[in-house]
Structures are given as structure tokens and as C-alpha cells.
Amino acid sequence: MSTTLTEALDELAALDDPKVRAANEKRGDDHGMNLARLRALAKRIKSSPELAVELWATGETPARLLALLICTPRQFDAADLDAMLREQQPPKVNDWFVNYVLKKTPLAEELREGWMRDPADTVAAAGWSLTWVRVAKSPDGLDLDALLDEIESDMKDAPPRKQWAMNEALATIGIHHPGLRARALDIGERLQVLADYPTAPGCTSPFAPAWIGEMVRRQG
């Protein structure tokens, strides 16, 4: 028997933990979900495109997180995806939307380049995120030198989310394309983007030169 919207919302309400909510609010996320328990709920509901649409329409963060776990990326057309991306979202919803929907939709390439140069920070960041995925997985047809030109010109002063995604693209080029590695390292060193980003012990810094160096070292 399929789960109804009312039943899903009741289950989400039961998962809300005030302590988790307080911790999340410090990071800009307005929910009290233990994500492991949320994933368990999604696994029990299974794929449900119709319920996902209903949950998303509530506008509530817990409901939208569940929607992103039970939707099918192919269910959304280009207009749907563009509209959803442009909605104001807390960080976790935006992150899951990019990773669980945009990176898996067959429309990614159709939308990627137009989004990259959009004036909205969140939209441009999504375009650059799709770009670095393509740099890593299917770079044929991409002008990587032109991407480096754009990163070199614009990343330093880009808004936060776009800057982060451009930096990911810079590091990805340096890691996966040895012929361009020296230039990627040089751009990273000169721009110093994320050079002072706090990094926990044992974790890799997002500063592109450090990131490239560590990933190449692991490749042997």
C-alpha cells in the first residue's frame, strides 16, 4: 500500500529532534532530521514520483529532503528543473537537489552551459557542478583551456556557491588531465581561493593545489 502525503508528513514530524534542529540551524538548515533515519524512511517508501511532487509542493525542508530521496530524476522536464533550482532553498536541500537530481537527469548537458553564466549564484553554481562532473567523466567536446581561462578570470571574485563549484572544476581538471595540471596548479596558487579554509585533521583541503596534489599522490 502506497504512503499518502499525510502519512509521510506525520512520519517526518515524528523524526524531528530539537537538538538536531539547533545544530542544523547554525549551518543555515531549518530542519531537525537525523538523516540516517530520514533515509530509512525513504527506503521504506521506495520510489514514488507522485508523492515526491506532493512533498516538494509543501515548501517544507523535511518534506523536500524526503522528496529528493524518493523522486525519479527523469520525472522532471527542463522547465521543472530550472524552476526548482531557482527557488530559495536552505543549503541541504540545494545540495541534495544538485547531487541526487541534477547530476542524474538526462537533461544535465542541455541545461549545464546556460546555467554556468546565470547571474543567480545558486544557478551558476549548479552549472559549474555539472561541468566538473563532465570534466571527470566525459570530457570529450569540452574546451578545457577555455574553462581554465574563465576560472582564472572570474573565480576570485565569484559569489560563494559559484566560487566553490568553479574551484571544484579547477581541481578536477588538475586531477584528471595531466597535460593541464601545471596550469591548474598555477591558477590555484595565484588566486589563493579557499587557501585558508578550515580543514579537519585527516581531511583534504579544498584549496585546489593541495587537493590536486593529494589526489594525484593517491593515484600513485
CSV table of C-alpha atoms in Angstrom, one decimal:
chain,number,residue,atom,x,y,z
A,1,MET,CA,0.0,0.0,0.0
A,2,SER,CA,1.5,3.4,-1.0
A,3,THR,CA,2.2,6.1,1.5
A,4,THR,CA,0.0,9.1,1.5
A,5,LEU,CA,1.1,12.7,1.9
A,6,THR,CA,-0.5,12.9,5.3
A,7,GLU,CA,1.2,9.7,6.5
A,8,ALA,CA,4.6,10.9,5.2
A,9,LEU,CA,4.3,14.3,6.9
A,10,ASP,CA,3.2,12.6,10.2
A,11,GLU,CA,6.3,10.4,10.0
A,12,LEU,CA,8.5,13.3,9.3
A,13,ALA,CA,7.1,15.2,12.3
A,14,ALA,CA,7.9,12.2,14.5
A,15,LEU,CA,11.5,12.3,13.3
A,16,ASP,CA,12.1,15.9,14.3
A,17,ASP,CA,14.7,16.3,17.1
A,18,PRO,CA,15.1,19.7,18.7
A,19,LYS,CA,18.8,19.1,19.4
A,20,VAL,CA,19.5,18.2,15.8
A,21,ARG,CA,17.4,21.2,14.7
A,22,ALA,CA,19.5,23.5,16.8
A,23,ALA,CA,22.8,22.1,15.4
A,24,ASN,CA,21.5,22.4,11.8
A,25,GLU,CA,20.2,25.9,12.2
A,26,LYS,CA,23.8,27.0,12.9
A,27,ARG,CA,24.6,25.9,9.4
A,28,GLY,CA,21.6,27.5,7.8
A,29,ASP,CA,19.4,24.4,7.6
A,30,ASP,CA,15.9,24.6,9.1
A,31,HIS,CA,15.2,21.0,10.0
A,32,GLY,CA,15.7,18.6,12.9
A,33,MET,CA,16.0,15.4,10.8
A,34,ASN,CA,18.5,12.7,11.7
A,35,LEU,CA,19.5,12.0,8.1
A,36,ALA,CA,20.1,8.3,8.6
A,37,ARG,CA,16.5,7.9,9.9
A,38,LEU,CA,15.2,10.0,7.1
A,39,ARG,CA,17.0,7.7,4.6
A,40,ALA,CA,15.5,4.7,6.3
A,41,LEU,CA,12.0,6.2,5.9
A,42,ALA,CA,12.7,6.9,2.2
A,43,LYS,CA,13.9,3.3,1.7
A,44,ARG,CA,10.7,2.0,3.2
A,45,ILE,CA,8.5,4.3,1.0
A,46,LYS,CA,10.6,3.4,-2.1
A,47,SER,CA,10.5,5.4,-5.4
A,48,SER,CA,7.3,7.4,-5.5
A,49,PRO,CA,7.3,10.2,-8.1
A,50,GLU,CA,3.7,11.4,-7.3
A,51,LEU,CA,4.4,11.6,-3.6
A,52,ALA,CA,7.6,13.4,-4.3
A,53,VAL,CA,5.8,16.1,-6.1
A,54,GLU,CA,3.3,16.5,-3.3
A,55,LEU,CA,6.1,16.7,-0.7
A,56,TRP,CA,8.0,19.2,-2.7
A,57,ALA,CA,4.9,21.4,-3.1
A,58,THR,CA,4.7,21.8,0.7
A,59,GLY,CA,7.8,24.0,0.6
A,60,GLU,CA,8.9,22.5,3.9
A,61,THR,CA,12.5,21.4,4.2
A,62,PRO,CA,12.0,17.9,5.8
A,63,ALA,CA,9.3,17.2,3.1
A,64,ARG,CA,11.6,18.4,0.3
A,65,LEU,CA,14.5,16.3,1.6
A,66,LEU,CA,12.3,13.2,1.6
A,67,ALA,CA,11.0,14.2,-1.9
A,68,LEU,CA,14.5,14.2,-3.3
A,69,LEU,CA,15.2,10.7,-1.9
A,70,ILE,CA,12.1,9.2,-3.4
A,71,CYS,CA,11.7,11.0,-6.7
A,72,THR,CA,13.0,9.9,-10.1
A,73,PRO,CA,15.2,12.5,-11.8
A,74,ARG,CA,13.7,11.6,-15.2
A,75,GLN,CA,10.2,12.7,-14.0
A,76,PHE,CA,11.2,16.4,-14.2
A,77,ASP,CA,11.4,18.3,-17.5
A,78,ALA,CA,13.8,21.2,-18.2
A,79,ALA,CA,11.3,23.8,-17.0
A,80,ASP,CA,10.7,21.9,-13.8
A,81,LEU,CA,14.3,21.6,-13.0
A,82,ASP,CA,15.0,25.3,-13.7
A,83,ALA,CA,12.1,26.4,-11.6
A,84,MET,CA,13.1,24.1,-8.7
A,85,LEU,CA,16.7,25.3,-8.8
A,86,ARG,CA,15.7,28.9,-8.7
A,87,GLU,CA,13.6,28.6,-5.6
A,88,GLN,CA,15.2,29.9,-2.4
A,89,GLN,CA,16.4,26.7,-0.6
A,90,PRO,CA,18.4,26.0,2.6
A,91,PRO,CA,21.9,24.5,1.9
A,92,LYS,CA,21.0,20.9,2.5
A,93,VAL,CA,18.0,20.9,0.0
A,94,ASN,CA,20.1,22.7,-2.6
A,95,ASP,CA,23.0,20.2,-2.1
A,96,TRP,CA,20.7,17.2,-2.4
A,97,PHE,CA,18.9,18.6,-5.4
A,98,VAL,CA,22.1,19.1,-7.3
A,99,ASN,CA,23.6,15.8,-6.4
A,100,TYR,CA,20.5,13.5,-6.5
A,101,VAL,CA,18.6,15.1,-9.3
A,102,LEU,CA,20.6,17.4,-11.5
A,103,LYS,CA,23.6,15.2,-11.7
A,104,LYS,CA,21.4,12.2,-12.7
A,105,THR,CA,18.9,13.8,-15.1
A,106,PRO,CA,19.5,13.1,-18.8
A,107,LEU,CA,18.9,16.8,-19.3
A,108,ALA,CA,22.1,17.8,-17.5
A,109,GLU,CA,24.0,18.7,-20.6
A,110,GLU,CA,21.1,20.6,-22.1
A,111,LEU,CA,21.0,22.9,-19.0
A,112,ARG,CA,24.6,23.0,-17.8
A,113,GLU,CA,26.2,25.7,-20.0
A,114,GLY,CA,23.3,28.1,-19.8
A,115,TRP,CA,23.3,27.8,-16.0
A,116,MET,CA,27.1,28.4,-15.7
A,117,ARG,CA,26.8,32.1,-16.6
A,118,ASP,CA,23.5,32.8,-14.9
A,119,PRO,CA,23.6,35.9,-12.6
A,120,ALA,CA,22.0,33.9,-9.7
A,121,ASP,CA,24.7,32.4,-7.5
A,122,THR,CA,22.8,29.1,-6.9
A,123,VAL,CA,22.0,28.6,-10.5
A,124,ALA,CA,25.6,29.3,-11.7
A,125,ALA,CA,27.0,27.0,-9.1
A,126,ALA,CA,24.8,24.2,-10.3
A,127,GLY,CA,26.0,24.7,-13.8
A,128,TRP,CA,29.6,24.6,-12.7
A,129,SER,CA,28.9,21.5,-10.6
A,130,LEU,CA,27.5,19.7,-13.7
A,131,THR,CA,30.6,20.9,-15.6
A,132,TRP,CA,33.2,19.4,-13.2
A,133,VAL,CA,31.3,16.1,-13.3
A,134,ARG,CA,31.6,16.1,-17.0
A,135,VAL,CA,35.3,17.1,-16.8
A,136,ALA,CA,35.8,14.0,-14.7
A,137,LYS,CA,33.6,11.5,-16.6
A,138,SER,CA,33.1,12.6,-20.2
A,139,PRO,CA,35.3,15.5,-21.2
A,140,ASP,CA,35.2,14.9,-24.9
A,141,GLY,CA,33.9,18.0,-26.6
A,142,LEU,CA,34.7,20.3,-23.7
A,143,ASP,CA,37.2,23.1,-24.2
A,144,LEU,CA,39.2,22.7,-21.0
A,145,ASP,CA,41.6,25.5,-21.8
A,146,ALA,CA,38.6,27.9,-22.2
A,147,LEU,CA,37.2,26.6,-18.8
A,148,LEU,CA,40.6,27.4,-17.2
A,149,ASP,CA,40.5,30.9,-18.8
A,150,GLU,CA,37.1,31.5,-17.3
A,151,ILE,CA,38.1,30.2,-13.9
A,152,GLU,CA,41.3,32.3,-14.0
A,153,SER,CA,39.3,35.4,-14.8
A,154,ASP,CA,36.2,35.0,-12.7
A,155,MET,CA,36.7,32.7,-9.7
A,156,LYS,CA,38.5,35.1,-7.4
A,157,ASP,CA,35.5,37.4,-7.2
A,158,ALA,CA,32.7,35.0,-7.8
A,159,PRO,CA,29.9,34.7,-5.2
A,160,PRO,CA,30.3,31.9,-2.7
A,161,ARG,CA,28.5,28.9,-4.2
A,162,LYS,CA,29.7,29.6,-7.7
A,163,GLN,CA,33.2,30.1,-6.4
A,164,TRP,CA,33.1,26.8,-4.6
A,165,ALA,CA,31.9,24.9,-7.8
A,166,MET,CA,34.4,26.7,-10.0
A,167,ASN,CA,37.1,25.6,-7.6
A,168,GLU,CA,35.9,22.0,-7.9
A,169,ALA,CA,36.2,22.3,-11.6
A,170,LEU,CA,39.7,23.7,-11.4
A,171,ALA,CA,40.8,20.8,-9.1
A,172,THR,CA,39.0,18.3,-11.3
A,173,ILE,CA,40.9,19.5,-14.4
A,174,GLY,CA,44.2,19.3,-12.5
A,175,ILE,CA,43.5,15.8,-11.1
A,176,HIS,CA,42.1,14.1,-14.3
A,177,HIS,CA,44.1,15.9,-17.0
A,178,PRO,CA,47.9,15.7,-16.5
A,179,GLY,CA,48.6,17.9,-19.5
A,180,LEU,CA,46.8,20.8,-17.9
A,181,ARG,CA,47.9,20.1,-14.3
A,182,ALA,CA,50.7,22.6,-14.2
A,183,ARG,CA,48.4,25.4,-15.3
A,184,ALA,CA,45.6,24.4,-12.9
A,185,LEU,CA,48.1,24.4,-10.0
A,186,ASP,CA,49.4,27.8,-11.1
A,187,ILE,CA,45.9,29.3,-11.2
A,188,GLY,CA,45.2,27.9,-7.8
A,189,GLU,CA,48.4,29.3,-6.3
A,190,ARG,CA,47.9,32.7,-7.7
A,191,LEU,CA,44.2,33.1,-6.8
A,192,GLN,CA,44.5,31.6,-3.3
A,193,VAL,CA,40.8,30.7,-3.3
A,194,LEU,CA,40.0,28.6,-0.2
A,195,ALA,CA,43.6,28.6,0.8
A,196,ASP,CA,42.6,29.4,4.4
A,197,TYR,CA,39.5,27.2,4.5
A,198,PRO,CA,39.4,25.3,7.9
A,199,THR,CA,40.1,21.6,7.3
A,200,ALA,CA,39.8,18.9,9.9
A,201,PRO,CA,42.8,16.7,10.6
A,202,GLY,CA,42.9,13.8,8.2
A,203,CYS,CA,40.7,15.6,5.6
A,204,THR,CA,41.9,17.0,2.3
A,205,SER,CA,41.8,20.8,1.9
A,206,PRO,CA,39.5,22.2,-0.8
A,207,PHE,CA,42.4,24.6,-1.8
A,208,ALA,CA,42.9,23.4,-5.3
A,209,PRO,CA,46.7,23.0,-5.3
A,210,ALA,CA,46.6,20.9,-2.1
A,211,TRP,CA,43.6,19.0,-3.4
A,212,ILE,CA,45.2,18.2,-6.7
A,213,GLY,CA,48.4,17.2,-5.0
A,214,GLU,CA,46.8,14.8,-2.6
A,215,MET,CA,44.5,13.1,-5.2
A,216,VAL,CA,47.4,12.7,-7.7
A,217,ARG,CA,49.5,11.2,-4.9
A,218,ARG,CA,46.8,8.7,-4.1
A,219,GLN,CA,46.6,7.7,-7.8
A,220,GLY,CA,50.3,6.7,-7.5
